[in-house]
Amino acid sequence: MQDLKHNKPQITPEQLKQLLSLREDALNLKGQSSKRKALINTTLRKTSHAIEFLLVKLDRFVNFITKKTDKDRNNVAQAARLPILFGIYVIIFLVLIGGLWSALAPLDSGAVAVGIVMPSTNKKTIQHHEGGIINAIYVKQGDKVKEGDKLIELEETRIKSEHENILGQYRNFLATENRLIAERDNLEQIEFSDFLMQDINLPEVAKIIHTQENLFRSRKEVYNSEKDALHQNIAQLEKKIEGLEAKKVAASKTAEVYQDRLKALRTLKEKGFVQKAALLDQEAKVAASKSDVATTEAEIAGIRHAITETQIKIINQQNKYIERTLTELREAQVQTASLKEKYNSLTDSLNRVIIRSPVDGIVNNLKYHTIGGVIGHGQTIMEISPINDPLIIEAKVSQKNIDSVHEGLVAKIRFSAFKSRTTPTFTGKVVSISPDIVQDERQHPGQQQDNYYVARVEIDMDEFNKVAKVKNLELHPGMQAEVQIVTGTRTLLRYLLDPVTDTAFKAFREK
């Protein structure tokens, strides 16, 4: 027994604390379970009482409707029964009608966009290619102008001086070119260009033409005199040839006579009638006559050679004249082309000294107001908002709506400047949509990018004008408009159920 007592397991204080803690947890769980059961019983009891209460009320309501009389119904309730029944029937009827309308009546569905009224051809930006000093300002902000009206005039002194200088050089070289063409083609007179002839009454132009005509005549006279001298030399040589030819003929005939006489003397010599000395003397005469013929032929050949050389001189003179003329003509044409380009450029600059309106419109965003101010190269001077161009609306279409928006869709338009209570909604049509998104250039750095598509909406002006005449309305560029682009039709029931079905679709979607 003592051994058993000594072998009894010993419980440490820590183990005892753990056992007590477990016992306490078990008691707590048992208590919580009892509380949960009590709560469930209480909830069931209250629910049962509520259902019983509702059933009693529903039974009384059904009895009130179905039974004309009831012993538990007081006189006030009995008297109010018919009006209450009538109201219930009216409510049921309205609910049924409203339900049918919401299920069947079509309502427009569309994409809502904010837009700006603007001319169909956009604003005209007025700039100047070279810039310059302002000499006069003819308009102010908001002025109405017509096409071709003066807007601003720039200082023209420098351009005008350079233009006159280049014009004088151009006229000189052009007249020189006309003269050289006449010399090249061996014309009797110069055919001056229309550019010169249109200003023939100007003293400076008349002087240029007179100078070129004198030069043309003098050069032609020098050339012709040199050529005539050579031709006269040829004529003189040809006359010498004629004389020598006659001399040759005479010498040839003399030689023939001497030859015939020599033959006769030789016959007589053979017969012994003449002496040898006479025969030798005759032979000498024959030889001398033949020598005269040969000498004359040599002189003729020499003169013919001189004629050939003179003819070559004439050809060389002509070639030299033509070559010199062509060289001068090429140089003149190069100078004329260069000066013409400068002249046209300066003429264009001079014409642009007065800046004119390209269209009928209203002056907007005028940036210069000071006489003597400097307009920089290519800088914007002002804008002209056209007034005769048809007005359209550029609307910003959200990216999420672009799949349902396309050209040809009908649009409903409201203008924020008009009273919405008295002004109806106007009709329009989508005529174009930008092929890609557009970024808002006016947003500040760091802001989230506002990207959208630009839809150009054409306003039904016939409809607008009918209302405008009655209500004295007028459209102006820059007015804000609310645009609803009609993309289809849906019933009211679909409007109410679509969010529910979409939410349910997302909620029950399997991951």
XYZ file of C-alpha atoms in Angstrom:
511
model
C 0.000 0.000 0.000
C 2.771 2.323 0.858
C 4.359 1.523 -2.496
C 1.166 2.429 -4.291
C 0.928 5.704 -2.439
C 4.445 6.485 -3.337
C 3.741 5.596 -7.053
C 0.651 7.931 -7.351
C 1.256 10.501 -10.121
C 2.101 13.953 -8.900
C 0.217 17.014 -10.457
C 2.253 20.132 -10.716
C 0.718 23.597 -10.106
C 1.046 24.500 -13.794
C -0.829 21.396 -14.901
C -3.500 22.143 -12.306
C -3.929 25.660 -13.766
C -4.316 24.201 -17.261
C -6.970 21.756 -16.066
C -8.892 24.513 -14.343
C -8.654 26.660 -17.510
C -9.999 23.851 -19.686
C -12.855 23.284 -17.250
C -13.703 26.999 -17.342
C -13.655 27.013 -21.195
C -15.972 24.021 -21.262
C -18.400 25.753 -18.935
C -18.247 28.914 -21.131
C -18.968 26.918 -24.293
C -21.878 25.266 -22.597
C -23.174 28.679 -21.527
C -22.750 30.117 -25.051
C -24.570 27.141 -26.514
C -27.412 27.705 -24.097
C -27.544 31.410 -25.009
C -27.545 30.577 -28.745
C -30.405 28.143 -28.245
C -32.303 30.754 -26.247
C -31.720 33.367 -28.991
C -32.909 30.982 -31.704
C -36.011 30.118 -29.698
C -36.747 33.808 -29.131
C -36.302 34.600 -32.848
C -38.558 31.734 -33.887
C -41.170 32.797 -31.376
C -41.141 36.425 -32.580
C -41.229 35.319 -36.227
C -44.180 33.070 -35.482
C -46.004 35.938 -33.778
C -45.243 38.260 -36.737
C -46.509 35.733 -39.302
C -49.575 35.118 -37.207
C -50.159 38.889 -36.987
C -49.756 39.299 -40.765
C -52.056 36.382 -41.488
C -54.696 37.837 -39.192
C -54.394 41.227 -40.877
C -54.435 39.628 -44.339
C -57.495 37.588 -43.398
C -59.253 40.718 -42.170
C -58.254 42.569 -45.375
C -59.560 39.737 -47.565
C -62.770 39.612 -45.536
C -63.041 43.389 -45.852
C -62.849 43.129 -49.629
C -64.819 39.935 -50.253
C -67.556 40.252 -47.623
C -69.929 43.118 -47.917
C -70.885 42.808 -44.256
C -69.151 41.435 -41.188
C -70.336 41.271 -37.594
C -66.856 42.277 -36.345
C -66.815 45.366 -38.621
C -67.880 48.666 -37.071
C -70.042 51.232 -38.808
C -67.151 53.536 -39.796
C -65.256 50.710 -41.474
C -68.438 49.554 -43.205
C -69.093 53.060 -44.546
C -65.509 53.456 -45.822
C -65.495 50.084 -47.548
C -66.681 51.227 -51.008
C -64.301 54.257 -51.314
C -61.396 52.084 -50.194
C -62.328 49.389 -52.722
C -62.523 52.023 -55.470
C -59.087 53.345 -54.561
C -57.655 49.833 -54.517
C -59.101 49.111 -57.961
C -57.704 52.392 -59.322
C -54.266 51.596 -57.900
C -54.342 48.088 -59.382
C -55.413 49.521 -62.756
C -52.656 52.131 -62.733
C -50.080 49.537 -61.727
C -51.179 47.274 -64.585
C -51.136 50.131 -67.110
C -47.753 51.325 -65.836
C -46.386 47.808 -66.027
C -47.598 47.356 -69.604
C -46.181 50.754 -70.610
C -42.820 50.056 -68.986
C -42.659 46.685 -70.740
C -43.812 47.827 -74.205
C -43.266 51.583 -74.700
C -39.913 52.302 -76.476
C -37.556 54.921 -75.036
C -34.522 56.305 -76.833
C -31.154 55.116 -75.617
C -28.032 56.966 -76.588
C -24.600 58.341 -75.858
C -24.498 61.713 -74.123
C -21.754 64.117 -75.163
C -20.851 67.751 -74.562
C -20.056 69.826 -77.629
C -19.219 73.286 -78.934
C -20.923 75.127 -81.803
C -18.401 76.055 -84.492
C -18.237 76.793 -88.238
C -18.001 73.751 -90.461
C -14.715 75.016 -91.928
C -13.185 75.958 -88.554
C -11.706 79.318 -87.626
C -9.318 80.980 -90.063
C -5.958 81.700 -88.465
C -4.362 84.874 -89.872
C -0.557 84.752 -90.055
C 2.200 86.501 -92.015
C 5.078 84.616 -93.604
C 7.826 87.216 -93.147
C 6.346 89.397 -90.411
C 7.117 93.103 -90.180
C 6.382 96.437 -88.526
C 2.706 97.393 -88.129
C 1.835 100.545 -90.074
C -1.971 100.515 -89.599
C -4.649 98.420 -87.858
C -8.066 98.538 -89.521
C -10.104 96.248 -87.217
C -10.707 95.566 -83.555
C -11.931 92.605 -81.542
C -15.446 91.514 -82.552
C -15.629 93.494 -85.825
C -17.489 91.935 -88.740
C -15.418 91.822 -91.925
C -16.008 90.724 -95.491
C -13.735 88.701 -97.709
C -10.913 90.935 -98.969
C -11.323 93.636 -96.308
C -8.130 95.177 -94.914
C -7.122 93.884 -91.485
C -3.580 95.129 -90.876
C -1.062 97.012 -93.030
C 2.682 96.520 -92.553
C 5.521 98.960 -93.257
C 6.495 98.655 -96.946
C 9.450 101.064 -97.357
C 12.222 98.463 -97.349
C 10.335 95.934 -99.466
C 9.195 98.579 -101.948
C 12.732 99.935 -102.425
C 14.147 96.466 -102.980
C 11.229 95.616 -105.265
C 11.843 98.665 -107.494
C 15.563 97.896 -107.689
C 14.987 94.277 -108.719
C 12.237 95.334 -111.138
C 14.618 97.712 -112.937
C 17.275 95.005 -113.269
C 14.696 92.487 -114.438
C 13.405 94.834 -117.140
C 16.953 95.511 -118.387
C 17.918 91.856 -118.640
C 14.561 90.908 -120.132
C 14.962 93.552 -122.863
C 18.534 92.329 -123.453
C 17.250 88.781 -123.804
C 14.610 89.910 -126.318
C 17.293 91.732 -128.369
C 19.657 88.757 -128.386
C 16.839 86.450 -129.506
C 16.185 88.802 -132.426
C 19.919 88.775 -133.293
C 20.062 84.993 -133.050
C 17.055 84.552 -135.347
C 18.262 87.338 -137.692
C 15.020 89.283 -137.299
C 14.506 92.737 -138.714
C 13.265 94.131 -135.386
C 13.053 93.156 -131.722
C 9.888 91.484 -130.433
C 9.683 92.714 -126.837
C 7.770 90.664 -124.218
C 4.298 91.616 -123.011
C 5.734 92.327 -119.549
C 7.692 95.247 -121.025
C 5.087 96.401 -123.534
C 2.383 96.736 -120.877
C 4.489 99.473 -119.251
C 5.722 101.089 -122.489
C 4.314 104.445 -121.370
C 6.588 104.532 -118.341
C 9.698 106.650 -119.029
C 12.100 104.099 -117.548
C 10.653 101.278 -119.672
C 10.642 103.406 -122.842
C 14.300 104.265 -122.203
C 15.234 100.587 -121.823
C 13.454 99.658 -125.068
C 15.005 102.603 -126.960
C 18.507 101.633 -125.744
C 18.113 98.023 -126.830
C 16.743 98.999 -130.238
C 19.723 101.318 -130.860
C 22.137 98.610 -129.765
C 20.354 96.107 -132.008
C 20.668 98.388 -135.046
C 24.305 99.302 -134.413
C 25.401 95.691 -133.898
C 23.455 94.630 -136.961
C 25.033 97.426 -139.026
C 28.548 96.469 -137.911
C 27.925 92.844 -138.711
C 26.355 93.604 -142.088
C 29.111 96.083 -143.032
C 31.807 93.501 -142.297
C 29.901 90.894 -144.237
C 29.256 93.292 -147.152
C 32.958 94.192 -147.343
C 33.873 90.548 -147.707
C 31.178 90.033 -150.331
C 32.486 93.073 -152.252
C 35.972 91.604 -152.117
C 34.607 88.373 -153.577
C 32.839 90.324 -156.316
C 36.068 92.113 -157.218
C 37.955 88.844 -157.346
C 35.280 87.326 -159.535
C 35.625 90.281 -161.935
C 39.371 89.640 -162.074
C 38.633 86.049 -162.910
C 36.379 87.179 -165.719
C 39.210 89.313 -167.155
C 41.712 86.532 -166.804
C 39.296 84.082 -168.408
C 39.044 86.404 -171.426
C 42.811 86.752 -171.485
C 43.141 82.986 -171.301
C 40.774 82.530 -174.223
C 42.746 85.037 -176.306
C 46.043 83.415 -175.358
C 44.648 79.994 -176.203
C 43.531 81.178 -179.641
C 46.927 82.811 -180.262
C 48.630 79.574 -179.247
C 46.426 77.631 -181.674
C 47.315 80.038 -184.541
C 50.997 79.793 -183.729
C 50.675 76.026 -183.567
C 49.003 75.844 -187.000
C 51.673 78.123 -188.491
C 54.383 75.966 -186.952
C 52.900 72.898 -188.625
C 52.921 74.704 -191.996
C 56.521 75.846 -191.568
C 57.614 72.336 -190.712
C 56.017 71.086 -193.972
C 57.767 73.818 -195.936
C 61.024 73.093 -194.117
C 60.846 69.492 -195.163
C 60.457 70.654 -198.782
C 63.286 73.146 -198.356
C 61.286 76.276 -198.890
C 62.066 77.910 -195.489
C 65.085 78.144 -193.337
C 65.524 76.541 -189.940
C 65.746 79.891 -188.210
C 62.200 80.752 -189.200
C 61.038 77.409 -187.825
C 62.785 77.998 -184.502
C 61.348 81.480 -184.239
C 57.843 80.084 -184.706
C 58.398 77.385 -182.106
C 59.449 80.071 -179.639
C 56.219 81.964 -180.290
C 54.163 78.779 -179.697
C 55.949 78.139 -176.409
C 55.440 81.747 -175.313
C 51.708 81.631 -176.083
C 51.289 78.380 -174.138
C 53.178 79.928 -171.237
C 50.768 82.868 -171.263
C 47.822 80.464 -171.067
C 49.388 78.572 -168.152
C 50.197 81.806 -166.337
C 46.643 83.038 -166.764
C 45.240 79.736 -165.446
C 47.538 79.998 -162.427
C 46.336 83.530 -161.729
C 42.711 82.362 -162.021
C 43.383 79.496 -159.590
C 44.990 81.899 -157.129
C 42.062 84.259 -157.313
C 39.602 81.360 -156.845
C 41.552 80.324 -153.760
C 41.290 83.885 -152.468
C 37.532 83.781 -153.069
C 37.308 80.528 -151.097
C 39.262 82.046 -148.229
C 36.987 85.076 -148.239
C 33.904 82.843 -148.167
C 35.424 80.994 -145.216
C 35.933 84.353 -143.505
C 32.249 85.148 -144.065
C 31.237 81.801 -142.526
C 33.637 82.285 -139.608
C 32.355 85.803 -139.073
C 28.760 84.528 -139.044
C 29.621 81.665 -136.686
C 31.512 84.017 -134.390
C 28.597 86.423 -134.378
C 26.096 83.651 -133.608
C 28.363 82.108 -130.951
C 28.841 85.456 -129.233
C 25.104 86.111 -129.426
C 24.254 82.686 -127.965
C 26.775 83.135 -125.139
C 25.345 86.517 -124.243
C 21.819 85.120 -124.566
C 22.520 82.273 -122.145
C 23.996 84.690 -119.614
C 21.047 87.039 -120.028
C 18.546 84.191 -119.632
C 20.232 83.027 -116.412
C 20.121 86.545 -115.006
C 16.545 87.050 -116.187
C 15.348 83.816 -114.556
C 17.070 84.690 -111.265
C 15.722 88.239 -111.248
C 12.236 87.052 -112.203
C 12.178 84.732 -109.195
C 13.323 87.547 -106.897
C 10.835 89.933 -108.476
C 7.926 87.495 -108.019
C 8.949 86.872 -104.408
C 9.164 90.586 -103.641
C 5.910 91.255 -105.501
C 4.245 88.599 -103.365
C 5.729 90.152 -100.221
C 4.598 93.605 -101.336
C 1.082 92.311 -101.986
C 1.060 90.779 -98.501
C 1.954 94.085 -96.873
C -1.801 94.604 -96.584
C -3.236 91.631 -94.699
C -6.794 90.940 -95.847
C -9.616 88.751 -94.567
C -9.894 85.412 -96.411
C -13.626 85.014 -95.608
C -16.664 86.848 -94.306
C -16.490 86.585 -90.542
C -15.904 88.090 -87.118
C -12.511 89.182 -85.785
C -11.496 87.081 -82.816
C -8.399 86.710 -80.629
C -6.709 89.862 -81.989
C -3.157 89.786 -80.607
C -1.703 93.098 -81.859
C -3.023 96.567 -80.974
C -0.014 98.909 -81.329
C 1.066 100.925 -84.370
C 4.774 100.273 -84.829
C 4.589 96.898 -83.139
C 6.570 94.022 -84.626
C 4.879 90.888 -85.952
C 7.207 87.906 -85.822
C 7.817 85.450 -88.622
C 4.806 83.146 -88.989
C 3.144 84.282 -85.748
C -0.642 84.232 -85.339
C -2.079 87.742 -85.712
C -5.793 87.048 -85.204
C -8.558 84.579 -85.992
C -11.581 85.046 -88.247
C -14.715 83.105 -87.313
C -16.685 82.568 -90.547
C -20.305 83.732 -90.402
C -21.629 82.392 -93.686
C -20.393 78.833 -93.226
C -22.914 76.316 -91.854
C -22.592 75.804 -88.103
C -21.962 72.344 -86.700
C -21.316 70.874 -83.268
C -18.088 69.143 -82.336
C -19.066 66.761 -79.533
C -16.771 64.780 -77.252
C -17.828 61.122 -77.315
C -16.609 58.922 -74.478
C -14.429 55.942 -75.341
C -16.940 53.548 -73.769
C -19.688 54.714 -76.147
C -17.742 54.734 -79.409
C -18.761 51.175 -80.339
C -22.397 52.255 -80.694
C -21.821 55.655 -82.343
C -21.424 55.893 -86.108
C -22.167 58.233 -89.001
C -25.801 58.832 -89.869
C -27.206 58.496 -86.342
C -29.822 60.995 -85.208
C -28.821 63.345 -82.399
C -30.935 65.375 -79.968
C -29.420 68.738 -79.122
C -29.939 71.203 -76.270
C -28.129 74.533 -76.115
C -27.190 75.644 -72.604
C -27.516 79.320 -73.599
C -31.257 78.892 -74.265
C -33.856 78.418 -71.526
C -34.543 74.705 -71.258
C -38.128 75.245 -70.017
C -39.209 77.182 -73.103
C -36.820 75.923 -75.793
C -37.391 72.489 -77.309
C -34.789 69.901 -78.141
C -33.407 70.247 -81.678
C -32.549 67.482 -84.108
C -29.201 66.813 -85.750
C -27.263 64.101 -87.516
C -23.788 62.650 -86.975
C -21.802 63.380 -90.158
C -18.329 62.216 -89.139
C -16.330 60.692 -86.285
C -12.606 61.085 -85.687
C -10.697 57.900 -86.620
C -8.721 57.954 -83.370
C -8.942 59.395 -79.880
C -8.133 63.050 -79.265
C -6.301 64.299 -76.174
C -7.532 67.421 -74.425
C -4.812 70.020 -75.026
C -6.136 72.327 -72.282
C -5.575 69.925 -69.392
C -2.821 70.835 -66.939
C 0.322 68.730 -66.474
C -0.155 65.973 -63.944
C -3.881 65.662 -64.542
C -5.331 62.411 -65.774
C -5.565 62.424 -69.550
C -9.042 63.098 -70.873
C -9.241 61.161 -74.136
C -12.313 61.194 -76.337
C -13.550 60.858 -79.910
C -14.756 63.922 -81.813
C -18.178 63.568 -83.465
C -19.246 66.311 -85.873
C -23.015 66.794 -85.612
C -24.903 68.673 -88.321
C -27.789 70.773 -87.003
C -31.169 70.621 -88.756
C -31.244 74.337 -89.564
C -34.747 74.211 -91.080
C -36.137 73.020 -87.762
C -33.984 75.468 -85.809
C -34.955 78.452 -87.967
C -38.662 77.766 -87.453
C -38.216 77.952 -83.685
C -35.667 80.776 -83.910
C -38.121 83.075 -85.705
C -40.724 82.609 -82.985
C -38.427 82.752 -79.949
C -35.812 85.138 -81.417
C -32.941 82.668 -81.065
C -29.551 82.899 -82.740
C -26.628 80.489 -82.867
C -23.101 81.751 -82.313
C -19.768 79.937 -82.598
C -18.513 78.876 -79.190
C -21.940 78.110 -77.668
C -22.052 74.967 -75.531
C -24.447 72.167 -76.437
C -25.565 68.920 -74.839
C -25.844 66.204 -77.467
C -27.606 62.887 -77.061
C -26.711 60.594 -79.946
C -29.590 58.127 -80.332
C -28.039 54.668 -80.603
C -31.241 52.584 -80.211
C -34.455 52.109 -78.202
C -35.197 50.279 -74.919
C -38.248 49.945 -72.722
C -38.407 51.341 -69.193
C -38.471 47.800 -67.864
C -35.198 47.086 -69.637
C -33.700 50.259 -68.129
C -34.670 48.980 -64.661
C -33.688 45.351 -65.187
C -30.432 45.769 -67.139
C -28.410 47.003 -64.123
C -29.777 44.110 -62.052
C -28.971 41.515 -64.706
C -25.527 43.010 -65.279
C -24.795 42.935 -61.561
C -26.077 39.379 -61.296
C -23.957 38.346 -64.278
C -20.851 39.766 -62.618
C -21.749 38.359 -59.186
C -22.383 34.804 -60.377
C -19.506 34.719 -62.828
C -17.265 31.788 -62.042
C -13.651 32.717 -61.435
